[in-house]
C-alpha cells in the first residue's frame, strides 16, 4: 500500500514536469499467493520487457525501478536487462531488517562491475550510506515524492471518541531502531495532556501509550494521519520516512530528530525537530527537548507544516523533472 502511494505521487511529479510515464508492476507473494521463485521470474520478465523497449534505437525512455527486491543485486539485473536505460531507487541502503542482497559483501562484489546503472536516493544520509559501501558513483539525491497539500488538508480532521485531548501518534511497522525507551519517558511527561497512540504491525506494549499492533489499510492510515495533532518519528536511524511525507501532505506536523532526513522537510532550525543536545539517550534533558517540540507542534506546528509542504512539493517536482527532457508535442 505504501509503495502504491509513493508511486502515484512519483507519477504525478513526472506528469507535472511534462514527462510521460507508464507504471508496470508485479504482485508480491503475500498478495499473489504464489511462490517467491514465481515472483522473481515475473519480476525478471517485466524488467526484460521494459528494457527491450527502452533500448530501441533513438528511444529516450528510461526504466525506473522504484523498489528493488534483491538489494544491490538489482544493479546487476538492471544492467543486464535494461542496459544504460536503467535507474534504481534505493530507499534503505542499510536495511533495518534482514534483506537479501544488501550486505557489504554483496556491495563489494557488485561495485567490481563497470558501468553500473544510475541510482537515486532521497536523503543525504542515504547518499552517505551508499558511498560508504562503494556505490556512490552515478548517484543522485532527489526529494521523496509527495502530493501537494490542498487547502482542505490543512484543516485538522476531527477524530471520533470520548477522549477529546489532542492526539499524538506513532504510525508504522515496528523495527529494532524504534526508541521505545524514549516513548515511555515521554508518556510520563505528556500523558496527562494528550492522547498517546501507537498503531503499526509488531509493536510491543509501551507504558503510557495505547498500542494497536496491527497492519492498517490505506484508508485507515489516511484517517489516522488526518486526525493526529502531531506524529512522532522516534527512530534512532532512518534514511527517509514515508509517514512523515504523507503527514506533510495533510499539513500534520511531525516531531523527530534534527540530525535526520526530516531536516530536508522542515529545515534544520525548525522547532518541530529535536536538536542534538549531546545528552545521553533517555536523560531528562533529551525528554524535555522532545516534549517541547511536541507542545510546539500542537500549538503552532500546522501552519509551519502547510508552508513546508508547499515548498517541499515544489522542490520535488523540480528535482524529478531532471530525469528527462520534456517530450516534443505530437
Coordinates of C-alpha atoms in Angstrom, one line a residue:
X1 CA 0.0 0.0 0.0
X2 CA 2.8 2.4 0.9
X3 CA 4.5 1.7 -2.4
X4 CA 1.3 2.4 -4.3
X5 CA 1.1 5.8 -2.7
X6 CA 4.7 6.5 -3.3
X7 CA 4.5 5.5 -7.0
X8 CA 1.3 7.5 -7.6
X9 CA 3.0 10.6 -6.2
X10 CA 6.1 10.0 -8.3
X11 CA 3.9 9.6 -11.5
X12 CA 2.3 12.9 -10.6
X13 CA 5.6 14.7 -10.3
X14 CA 6.7 13.3 -13.7
X15 CA 3.4 14.4 -15.3
X16 CA 3.8 17.9 -13.8
X17 CA 7.2 18.1 -15.4
X18 CA 5.8 17.0 -18.8
X19 CA 7.4 13.6 -18.6
X20 CA 5.2 10.7 -19.8
X21 CA 5.3 7.5 -17.8
X22 CA 3.8 4.1 -17.7
X23 CA 3.6 2.0 -14.5
X24 CA 4.4 -1.7 -14.6
X25 CA 4.3 -3.9 -11.5
X26 CA 4.1 -7.5 -10.2
X27 CA 2.4 -8.7 -7.1
X28 CA 4.5 -9.8 -4.1
X29 CA 4.0 -13.4 -2.9
X30 CA 2.0 -12.1 0.1
X31 CA -0.6 -10.6 -2.3
X32 CA -0.5 -13.1 -5.2
X33 CA -0.4 -16.3 -3.1
X34 CA 2.4 -17.6 -5.4
X35 CA 5.9 -18.7 -4.5
X36 CA 8.9 -16.3 -4.2
X37 CA 10.5 -18.0 -7.2
X38 CA 7.5 -17.3 -9.3
X39 CA 7.6 -13.7 -8.2
X40 CA 11.3 -13.3 -9.1
X41 CA 10.6 -14.9 -12.5
X42 CA 7.8 -12.4 -13.2
X43 CA 9.9 -9.6 -12.0
X44 CA 12.8 -10.6 -14.3
X45 CA 10.4 -10.8 -17.3
X46 CA 9.0 -7.4 -16.5
X47 CA 12.5 -5.8 -16.4
X48 CA 13.4 -7.6 -19.6
X49 CA 10.4 -6.3 -21.4
X50 CA 10.8 -2.8 -20.2
X51 CA 14.5 -2.8 -21.0
X52 CA 13.9 -4.1 -24.5
X53 CA 11.5 -1.3 -25.3
X54 CA 13.7 1.4 -23.7
X55 CA 16.8 0.3 -25.6
X56 CA 15.2 0.8 -29.0
X57 CA 17.3 3.0 -31.4
X58 CA 17.0 6.7 -30.5
X59 CA 14.5 6.0 -27.7
X60 CA 14.6 8.5 -24.9
X61 CA 12.9 6.1 -22.5
X62 CA 14.3 5.2 -19.0
X63 CA 13.4 2.2 -16.8
X64 CA 12.9 3.5 -13.3
X65 CA 13.0 0.7 -10.7
X66 CA 11.1 2.2 -7.7
X67 CA 11.6 -0.6 -5.2
X68 CA 14.5 -3.1 -5.6
X69 CA 13.7 -6.6 -4.4
X70 CA 17.2 -8.0 -4.4
X71 CA 19.2 -5.2 -2.7
X72 CA 22.4 -4.3 -4.5
X73 CA 22.0 -7.3 -6.8
X74 CA 19.2 -5.4 -8.6
X75 CA 22.0 -3.3 -10.1
X76 CA 23.3 -6.3 -11.9
X77 CA 19.8 -7.3 -13.1
X78 CA 19.0 -3.9 -14.3
X79 CA 22.4 -3.6 -16.1
X80 CA 21.9 -7.0 -17.8
X81 CA 18.2 -6.5 -18.8
X82 CA 17.9 -2.7 -19.2
X83 CA 21.4 -1.5 -20.0
X84 CA 22.2 2.2 -19.7
X85 CA 18.4 3.0 -19.6
X86 CA 18.0 1.7 -16.1
X87 CA 17.8 3.8 -12.9
X88 CA 17.4 2.2 -9.5
X89 CA 15.9 3.9 -6.4
X90 CA 17.4 2.8 -3.1
X91 CA 15.3 3.6 0.0
X92 CA 17.3 1.8 2.7
X93 CA 21.0 1.3 1.7
X94 CA 21.5 -0.3 5.2
X95 CA 18.1 -2.0 5.8
X96 CA 16.8 -2.1 9.4
X97 CA 15.5 -5.7 8.8
X98 CA 17.2 -8.6 7.1
X99 CA 17.3 -8.0 3.3
X100 CA 18.6 -10.3 0.6
X101 CA 21.5 -8.7 -1.4
X102 CA 22.0 -5.7 0.9
X103 CA 25.1 -6.8 2.8
X104 CA 28.5 -5.1 2.5
X105 CA 29.9 -8.3 0.9
X106 CA 27.4 -8.1 -1.9
X107 CA 28.1 -4.4 -2.4
X108 CA 31.9 -5.1 -2.6
X109 CA 31.2 -7.7 -5.3
X110 CA 28.7 -5.6 -7.3
X111 CA 31.0 -2.5 -7.4
X112 CA 33.6 -4.5 -9.3
X113 CA 31.3 -4.4 -12.3
X114 CA 31.8 -1.4 -14.6
X115 CA 29.2 1.0 -15.8
X116 CA 26.5 0.1 -13.2
X117 CA 23.1 1.7 -13.6
X118 CA 22.4 5.2 -12.2
X119 CA 21.0 5.3 -8.7
X120 CA 18.7 7.6 -6.8
X121 CA 18.2 8.1 -3.0
X122 CA 16.0 10.5 -1.1
X123 CA 18.3 12.0 1.6
X124 CA 21.9 13.0 2.3
X125 CA 22.1 10.2 4.9
X126 CA 21.2 7.6 2.3
X127 CA 23.7 9.0 -0.1
X128 CA 26.5 8.8 2.6
X129 CA 25.4 5.1 3.2
X130 CA 25.7 4.3 -0.5
X131 CA 29.1 6.0 -0.6
X132 CA 30.3 4.0 2.4
X133 CA 29.6 0.7 0.6
X134 CA 31.4 2.0 -2.5
X135 CA 28.3 2.6 -4.6
X136 CA 28.3 6.3 -4.8
X137 CA 29.2 6.7 -8.4
X138 CA 26.3 7.8 -10.6
X139 CA 24.2 8.6 -7.5
X140 CA 21.6 11.4 -7.4
X141 CA 19.7 12.7 -4.4
X142 CA 16.1 13.5 -5.3
X143 CA 13.3 14.5 -2.9
X144 CA 10.9 11.9 -1.8
X145 CA 7.7 12.1 -4.0
X146 CA 4.7 13.7 -2.4
X147 CA 1.3 15.0 -3.3
X148 CA 0.6 18.7 -2.8
X149 CA -1.2 19.7 0.4
X150 CA -4.7 21.0 -0.5
X151 CA -6.4 23.8 1.4
X152 CA -8.8 21.2 2.8
X153 CA -6.0 19.0 4.0
X154 CA -4.7 21.9 6.1
X155 CA -7.8 21.9 8.3
X156 CA -7.5 19.5 11.2
X157 CA -9.8 16.5 10.9
X158 CA -11.9 15.6 13.9
X159 CA -11.4 12.2 15.5
X160 CA -14.3 10.2 16.9
X161 CA -14.5 9.1 20.6
X162 CA -15.0 10.4 24.1
X163 CA -11.4 11.5 24.6
X164 CA -11.1 15.0 23.2
X165 CA -7.5 15.5 24.0
X166 CA -5.2 16.2 21.1
X167 CA -3.8 13.0 19.6
X168 CA -0.1 12.4 19.4
X169 CA 0.7 9.3 17.4
X170 CA 3.4 7.0 16.2
X171 CA 2.5 5.2 13.0
X172 CA 4.2 2.4 11.0
X173 CA 5.7 -1.0 11.5
X174 CA 7.8 -1.7 14.5
X175 CA 11.6 -2.2 13.8
X176 CA 14.5 -2.5 16.1
X177 CA 15.6 1.1 15.7
X178 CA 12.3 2.4 17.3
X179 CA 13.2 4.2 20.6
X180 CA 10.7 2.6 22.9
X181 CA 12.5 3.9 26.0
X182 CA 12.0 7.5 24.8
X183 CA 8.3 6.9 24.2
X184 CA 7.9 5.5 27.8
X185 CA 9.7 8.6 29.2
X186 CA 7.5 10.9 27.1
X187 CA 4.4 9.3 28.4
X188 CA 5.3 10.4 31.9
X189 CA 5.7 13.9 30.6
X190 CA 2.8 14.3 28.2
X191 CA 0.3 11.6 29.1
X192 CA -2.0 13.9 31.1
X193 CA -2.3 16.4 28.3
X194 CA -2.5 14.3 25.1
X195 CA -3.9 11.0 24.0
X196 CA -0.9 8.9 23.0
X197 CA -1.3 6.2 20.4
X198 CA 0.9 3.8 18.6
X199 CA -0.5 2.0 15.5
X200 CA 1.5 -0.4 13.5
X201 CA 2.3 -4.1 13.0
X202 CA 4.6 -5.7 15.6
X203 CA 4.8 -3.1 18.3
X204 CA 5.3 -4.3 21.9
X205 CA 3.3 -2.8 24.8
X206 CA 4.6 0.6 25.8
X207 CA 3.8 2.0 29.2
X208 CA 1.6 5.1 28.9
X209 CA 0.7 4.5 25.2
X210 CA -2.3 2.9 23.6
X211 CA -0.7 0.3 21.3
X212 CA -2.6 -1.2 18.4
X213 CA -0.1 -3.7 16.9
X214 CA -1.7 -4.5 13.6
X215 CA -1.5 -3.7 9.9
X216 CA -3.9 -1.0 8.9
X217 CA -5.5 -0.4 5.5
X218 CA -4.6 2.5 3.3
X219 CA -7.8 4.3 4.0
X220 CA -7.4 3.8 7.8
X221 CA -3.8 5.1 7.6
X222 CA -5.0 8.3 5.9
X223 CA -7.6 8.8 8.6
X224 CA -5.1 8.2 11.4
X225 CA -2.8 10.8 9.9
X226 CA -5.5 13.3 9.3
X227 CA -6.9 13.1 12.8
X228 CA -3.5 13.4 14.5
X229 CA -2.5 16.6 16.2
X230 CA 1.2 15.6 15.7
X231 CA 3.1 12.5 14.6
X232 CA 6.3 11.4 16.2
X233 CA 9.2 9.7 14.4
X234 CA 11.0 8.3 17.4
X235 CA 13.7 6.4 15.4
X236 CA 17.4 6.2 16.1
X237 CA 18.3 5.8 12.5
X238 CA 16.4 6.1 9.2
X239 CA 17.0 7.4 5.7
X240 CA 13.6 8.7 4.9
X241 CA 10.0 8.4 6.3
X242 CA 7.0 7.8 4.1
X243 CA 4.8 8.5 7.1
X244 CA 6.5 12.0 7.5
X245 CA 5.9 12.8 3.8
X246 CA 2.3 11.7 4.0
X247 CA 1.8 13.8 7.1
X248 CA 3.2 16.7 5.2
X249 CA 0.6 16.2 2.5
X250 CA -2.1 16.7 5.2
X251 CA -0.2 19.5 6.9
X252 CA 0.1 17.4 10.1
X253 CA 3.3 18.4 12.0
X254 CA 5.9 15.8 12.5
X255 CA 8.3 15.7 15.5
X256 CA 11.6 13.9 15.2
X257 CA 15.4 14.4 15.4
X258 CA 17.0 17.3 13.7
X259 CA 20.0 15.3 12.6
X260 CA 17.9 13.2 10.2
X261 CA 16.3 13.5 6.8
X262 CA 13.4 15.3 8.5
X263 CA 15.5 18.5 8.2
X264 CA 15.0 18.3 4.5
X265 CA 11.3 18.6 5.0
X266 CA 11.3 21.4 7.6
X267 CA 14.8 22.9 7.6
X268 CA 17.4 22.3 10.4
X269 CA 16.2 25.2 12.5
X270 CA 12.6 24.1 12.8
X271 CA 11.3 23.9 16.4
X272 CA 9.4 20.8 15.3
X273 CA 12.8 19.0 15.2
X274 CA 14.6 18.0 18.4
X275 CA 18.2 19.4 18.3
X276 CA 21.2 17.3 19.1
X277 CA 21.8 18.2 22.8
X278 CA 24.7 15.9 23.4
X279 CA 22.8 14.4 26.3
X280 CA 22.8 10.7 26.8
X281 CA 19.6 8.9 25.5
X282 CA 16.8 8.8 28.0
X283 CA 18.1 11.6 30.1
X284 CA 15.7 14.3 31.4
X285 CA 17.3 16.9 29.0
X286 CA 16.5 14.7 26.0
X287 CA 13.0 14.0 27.1
X288 CA 12.3 17.7 27.8
X289 CA 13.6 18.6 24.3
X290 CA 11.2 16.1 22.7
X291 CA 8.3 17.3 24.9
X292 CA 9.0 20.9 24.0
X293 CA 8.9 20.0 20.3
X294 CA 5.6 18.1 20.7
X295 CA 4.0 21.0 22.5
X296 CA 5.1 23.4 19.8
X297 CA 3.7 21.1 17.2
X298 CA 0.3 21.0 18.9
X299 CA 0.2 24.8 19.3
X300 CA 1.8 26.2 16.2
X301 CA 3.0 23.3 14.0
X302 CA 0.2 23.1 11.5
X303 CA 1.0 26.4 9.9
X304 CA 4.7 25.5 9.6
X305 CA 3.7 22.1 8.1
X306 CA 1.5 23.7 5.5
X307 CA 4.3 26.1 4.4
X308 CA 6.8 23.3 4.4
X309 CA 4.5 21.1 2.3
X310 CA 4.2 23.7 -0.4
X311 CA 8.0 24.3 -0.5
X312 CA 8.9 20.6 -0.5
X313 CA 6.4 19.7 -3.2
X314 CA 7.8 22.4 -5.5
X315 CA 11.4 21.1 -4.8
X316 CA 10.3 17.6 -5.5
X317 CA 8.7 18.4 -8.8
X318 CA 11.8 20.4 -9.9
X319 CA 14.0 17.5 -8.8
X320 CA 12.2 14.8 -10.7
X321 CA 12.0 16.9 -13.8
X322 CA 15.7 16.4 -14.1
X323 CA 15.2 12.7 -15.1
X324 CA 14.4 13.6 -18.7
X325 CA 13.6 16.3 -21.2
X326 CA 10.1 17.4 -21.9
X327 CA 8.7 15.4 -24.9
X328 CA 8.1 17.2 -28.1
X329 CA 4.4 18.0 -28.9
X330 CA 2.8 15.3 -31.1

